[in-house]
């Protein structure tokens, strides 16, 4: 009885802790948070680390920080590389989106790589619990992507899902609400950005940063041509 009352008062959150972007979905509302998976950390003289900024403000500091500040990406290739920083990121983002009642811890459904080791799954669970989750449910990322795209994954037929992440690309076949097979290919959005950087440098003699390369990639060839033309005129 008490647990059901708590469930009515708390929020249900869906979390996609990606290499490049972290998204938080609130049941009945939609995606309420879409922030870069970047945290700015200050290290004092005693070696103690303090979180300064998370998300967008932290991304603005990439490659521009003084020696005592680091812009850290706590997730690499879809796996948590810095648990302390990832916990701080989740904690701050969850606090931002908790609008119903911050006194009651939310339930979280978290997308995780298919076939992740038990140690990795335990790390994700502990990270979410430390960030304030009352319950943590781990969902294979291909299945979460298919459900988000409204694919009939419960039917006895195959559905292929290609999830292009920042650090890698997952190709999976789903059927009967499960993952039949899944292959992860090295290379994703970050690799595409590096290819854009090389192309701009070789063809136009311009040096741009990763954020500009990503903007060009997302804009498509038309947007890239126009931006390069403006850059050359400038």
Short mmCIF file of C-alpha atoms in Angstrom, two decimals:
data_model
loop_
_atom_site.label_atom_id
_atom_site.label_comp_id
_atom_site.label_asym_id
_atom_site.label_seq_id
_atom_site.Cartn_x
_atom_site.Cartn_y
_atom_site.Cartn_z
CA UNK A 1 0.00 0.00 0.00
CA UNK A 2 2.75 2.45 1.00
CA UNK A 3 4.78 1.56 -2.09
CA UNK A 4 1.80 2.24 -4.38
CA UNK A 5 1.27 5.66 -2.80
CA UNK A 6 4.93 6.50 -3.26
CA UNK A 7 4.63 5.44 -6.91
CA UNK A 8 1.74 7.86 -7.47
CA UNK A 9 3.65 10.76 -5.95
CA UNK A 10 7.04 10.12 -7.60
CA UNK A 11 8.07 10.44 -11.23
CA UNK A 12 9.02 7.72 -13.70
CA UNK A 13 12.12 8.68 -15.68
CA UNK A 14 13.70 7.17 -18.76
CA UNK A 15 17.45 7.88 -18.98
CA UNK A 16 19.72 7.54 -21.98
CA UNK A 17 23.25 8.14 -20.72
CA UNK A 18 25.03 8.43 -24.04
CA UNK A 19 28.63 9.15 -24.96
CA UNK A 20 27.73 12.50 -26.49
CA UNK A 21 24.27 13.40 -25.14
CA UNK A 22 22.23 12.49 -22.07
CA UNK A 23 18.46 12.50 -22.42
CA UNK A 24 15.83 12.21 -19.70
CA UNK A 25 12.23 11.30 -20.48
CA UNK A 26 9.39 11.85 -18.02
CA UNK A 27 6.35 9.60 -18.29
CA UNK A 28 3.36 11.57 -19.53
CA UNK A 29 5.46 14.58 -20.50
CA UNK A 30 8.15 13.52 -22.96
CA UNK A 31 11.85 14.36 -23.26
CA UNK A 32 12.45 17.16 -20.77
CA UNK A 33 16.23 17.16 -20.70
CA UNK A 34 18.73 16.87 -23.55
CA UNK A 35 22.21 17.87 -22.43
CA UNK A 36 25.78 17.11 -23.60
CA UNK A 37 27.41 14.41 -21.48
CA UNK A 38 30.15 16.77 -20.30
CA UNK A 39 31.11 17.86 -16.79
CA UNK A 40 33.57 20.59 -15.81
CA UNK A 41 35.66 19.49 -12.81
CA UNK A 42 37.94 21.68 -10.69
CA UNK A 43 40.90 19.96 -9.00
CA UNK A 44 42.33 21.79 -5.98
CA UNK A 45 45.87 21.66 -4.61
CA UNK A 46 45.04 18.59 -2.50
CA UNK A 47 43.74 16.66 -5.48
CA UNK A 48 40.07 16.95 -4.51
CA UNK A 49 37.64 17.27 -7.40
CA UNK A 50 34.60 19.55 -7.40
CA UNK A 51 31.95 19.71 -10.10
CA UNK A 52 31.56 23.22 -11.52
CA UNK A 53 29.21 22.88 -14.51
CA UNK A 54 27.33 20.09 -16.29
CA UNK A 55 25.77 19.76 -19.71
CA UNK A 56 25.71 22.70 -22.11
CA UNK A 57 27.72 25.18 -19.98
CA UNK A 58 30.41 22.52 -19.48
CA UNK A 59 30.55 21.77 -23.22
CA UNK A 60 31.27 25.43 -23.90
CA UNK A 61 34.50 24.97 -21.93
CA UNK A 62 35.83 22.03 -23.95
CA UNK A 63 39.43 22.68 -25.05
CA UNK A 64 39.29 26.10 -23.34
CA UNK A 65 39.95 25.33 -19.68
CA UNK A 66 42.88 26.48 -17.49
CA UNK A 67 45.16 23.83 -15.92
CA UNK A 68 43.04 23.42 -12.77
CA UNK A 69 39.81 22.82 -14.73
CA UNK A 70 38.95 19.78 -16.83
CA UNK A 71 35.99 19.30 -19.15
CA UNK A 72 35.37 15.58 -18.63
CA UNK A 73 33.31 13.18 -20.74
CA UNK A 74 32.36 10.51 -18.17
CA UNK A 75 30.93 8.10 -20.78
CA UNK A 76 33.10 6.61 -23.51
CA UNK A 77 31.92 4.24 -26.21
CA UNK A 78 28.61 3.85 -24.38
CA UNK A 79 30.21 2.78 -21.07
CA UNK A 80 30.79 4.75 -17.89
CA UNK A 81 34.49 5.61 -17.68
CA UNK A 82 34.35 7.97 -14.66
CA UNK A 83 31.70 6.83 -12.17
CA UNK A 84 32.09 9.76 -9.77
CA UNK A 85 31.61 12.36 -12.50
CA UNK A 86 28.76 10.40 -14.14
CA UNK A 87 26.98 10.24 -10.78
CA UNK A 88 27.33 14.02 -10.34
CA UNK A 89 25.99 14.60 -13.86
CA UNK A 90 22.94 12.40 -13.30
CA UNK A 91 22.26 13.89 -9.89
CA UNK A 92 22.14 17.45 -11.20
CA UNK A 93 20.07 16.59 -14.28
CA UNK A 94 17.57 14.55 -12.26
CA UNK A 95 17.16 17.44 -9.81
CA UNK A 96 16.37 19.74 -12.73
CA UNK A 97 13.56 17.57 -14.07
CA UNK A 98 11.93 16.55 -10.78
CA UNK A 99 8.92 18.84 -10.78
CA UNK A 100 6.18 16.73 -9.22
CA UNK A 101 7.57 16.14 -5.75
CA UNK A 102 11.27 16.27 -5.01
CA UNK A 103 10.69 14.54 -1.65
CA UNK A 104 10.04 11.20 -3.37
CA UNK A 105 12.81 9.46 -5.27
CA UNK A 106 11.93 8.59 -8.90
CA UNK A 107 11.96 5.26 -10.67
CA UNK A 108 14.41 5.08 -13.56
CA UNK A 109 14.53 2.98 -16.72
CA UNK A 110 18.05 3.22 -18.12
CA UNK A 111 19.20 2.18 -21.60
CA UNK A 112 22.34 0.01 -21.46
CA UNK A 113 24.43 -1.68 -24.18
CA UNK A 114 23.24 -5.16 -25.13
CA UNK A 115 25.58 -7.80 -23.83
CA UNK A 116 27.21 -5.54 -21.24
CA UNK A 117 29.14 -7.35 -18.52
CA UNK A 118 27.59 -7.78 -15.09
CA UNK A 119 30.18 -5.44 -13.58
CA UNK A 120 29.20 -2.70 -16.05
CA UNK A 121 25.49 -3.18 -15.35
CA UNK A 122 26.09 -3.03 -11.61
CA UNK A 123 28.07 0.19 -12.07
CA UNK A 124 25.19 1.80 -13.99
CA UNK A 125 22.68 0.69 -11.36
CA UNK A 126 24.79 1.97 -8.47
CA UNK A 127 25.40 5.25 -10.27
CA UNK A 128 21.65 5.83 -10.72
CA UNK A 129 20.88 4.84 -7.14
CA UNK A 130 23.54 7.24 -5.88
CA UNK A 131 21.93 9.94 -8.04
CA UNK A 132 18.64 9.44 -6.16
CA UNK A 133 16.73 6.66 -7.95
CA UNK A 134 14.28 4.61 -5.88
CA UNK A 135 14.17 1.78 -8.45
CA UNK A 136 16.43 1.17 -11.44
CA UNK A 137 15.37 -0.94 -14.44
CA UNK A 138 18.02 -1.67 -17.07
CA UNK A 139 16.76 -1.96 -20.66
CA UNK A 140 18.95 -3.11 -23.60
CA UNK A 141 19.60 -0.08 -25.79
CA UNK A 142 18.39 -1.71 -29.08
CA UNK A 143 15.09 -2.65 -27.45
CA UNK A 144 14.67 0.84 -25.98
CA UNK A 145 15.34 2.39 -29.40
CA UNK A 146 12.79 0.12 -31.09
CA UNK A 147 10.13 0.83 -28.49
CA UNK A 148 10.80 4.56 -28.84
CA UNK A 149 10.25 4.21 -32.61
CA UNK A 150 6.94 2.36 -31.98
CA UNK A 151 8.14 -0.84 -33.67
CA UNK A 152 5.99 -3.93 -32.90
CA UNK A 153 8.84 -5.72 -31.14
CA UNK A 154 6.46 -8.15 -29.40
CA UNK A 155 5.49 -9.86 -32.68
CA UNK A 156 7.21 -13.06 -33.93
CA UNK A 157 8.90 -11.21 -36.79
CA UNK A 158 12.32 -9.68 -37.19
CA UNK A 159 13.03 -5.96 -36.94
CA UNK A 160 16.46 -4.47 -37.56
CA UNK A 161 17.53 -1.46 -35.51
CA UNK A 162 20.65 0.57 -36.33
CA UNK A 163 21.66 2.88 -33.49
CA UNK A 164 24.42 5.31 -34.49
CA UNK A 165 26.01 6.60 -31.31
CA UNK A 166 28.94 8.90 -30.77
CA UNK A 167 31.51 6.19 -30.13
CA UNK A 168 30.06 3.20 -32.01
CA UNK A 169 27.17 1.87 -34.09
CA UNK A 170 24.91 -0.95 -32.87
CA UNK A 171 23.17 -3.16 -35.45
CA UNK A 172 20.54 -5.41 -33.84
CA UNK A 173 17.73 -7.74 -34.85
CA UNK A 174 14.74 -7.92 -32.50
CA UNK A 175 11.84 -10.32 -32.17
CA UNK A 176 9.35 -11.32 -29.44
CA UNK A 177 10.46 -8.43 -27.18
CA UNK A 178 14.04 -9.60 -27.13
CA UNK A 179 17.36 -9.10 -28.90
CA UNK A 180 18.03 -11.98 -31.29
CA UNK A 181 21.51 -10.80 -32.23
CA UNK A 182 23.49 -7.60 -31.99
CA UNK A 183 26.81 -6.39 -33.37
CA UNK A 184 28.68 -3.26 -32.36
CA UNK A 185 30.80 -1.62 -35.05
CA UNK A 186 33.55 0.78 -34.06
CA UNK A 187 32.93 4.31 -35.26
CA UNK A 188 29.96 6.63 -34.92
CA UNK A 189 29.22 10.32 -34.72
CA UNK A 190 32.64 11.20 -33.31
CA UNK A 191 34.35 9.44 -36.20
CA UNK A 192 32.14 11.30 -38.68
CA UNK A 193 33.07 14.60 -37.02
CA UNK A 194 36.77 13.80 -37.40
CA UNK A 195 36.19 13.01 -41.09
CA UNK A 196 34.46 16.38 -41.51
CA UNK A 197 37.40 18.12 -39.78
CA UNK A 198 39.88 16.48 -42.18
CA UNK A 199 37.76 17.27 -45.23
CA UNK A 200 37.44 20.96 -44.32
CA UNK A 201 41.16 21.24 -43.62
CA UNK A 202 42.17 19.53 -46.87
CA UNK A 203 39.68 21.17 -49.22
CA UNK A 204 39.23 24.62 -47.70
CA UNK A 205 42.37 25.14 -45.62
CA UNK A 206 40.27 25.89 -42.54
CA UNK A 207 40.68 24.56 -39.01
CA UNK A 208 37.42 24.22 -37.06
CA UNK A 209 36.53 22.61 -33.75
CA UNK A 210 34.49 19.46 -33.06
CA UNK A 211 31.32 21.45 -32.25
CA UNK A 212 31.42 23.14 -35.67
CA UNK A 213 32.07 19.79 -37.36
CA UNK A 214 29.05 18.27 -35.61
CA UNK A 215 26.87 21.23 -36.62
CA UNK A 216 27.95 20.76 -40.25
CA UNK A 217 27.25 17.03 -40.12
CA UNK A 218 23.79 17.56 -38.67
CA UNK A 219 23.01 20.36 -41.15
CA UNK A 220 23.69 18.14 -44.16
CA UNK A 221 25.55 18.88 -47.37
CA UNK A 222 23.52 22.00 -48.22
CA UNK A 223 24.17 23.59 -44.85
CA UNK A 224 27.83 22.63 -45.00
CA UNK A 225 28.31 24.21 -48.44
CA UNK A 226 26.70 27.45 -47.34
CA UNK A 227 28.69 27.64 -44.12
CA UNK A 228 31.96 26.93 -45.95
CA UNK A 229 31.15 29.65 -48.47
CA UNK A 230 30.54 32.15 -45.68
CA UNK A 231 33.75 31.04 -43.98
CA UNK A 232 35.83 31.59 -47.12
CA UNK A 233 34.28 35.01 -47.73
CA UNK A 234 35.02 35.97 -44.13
#
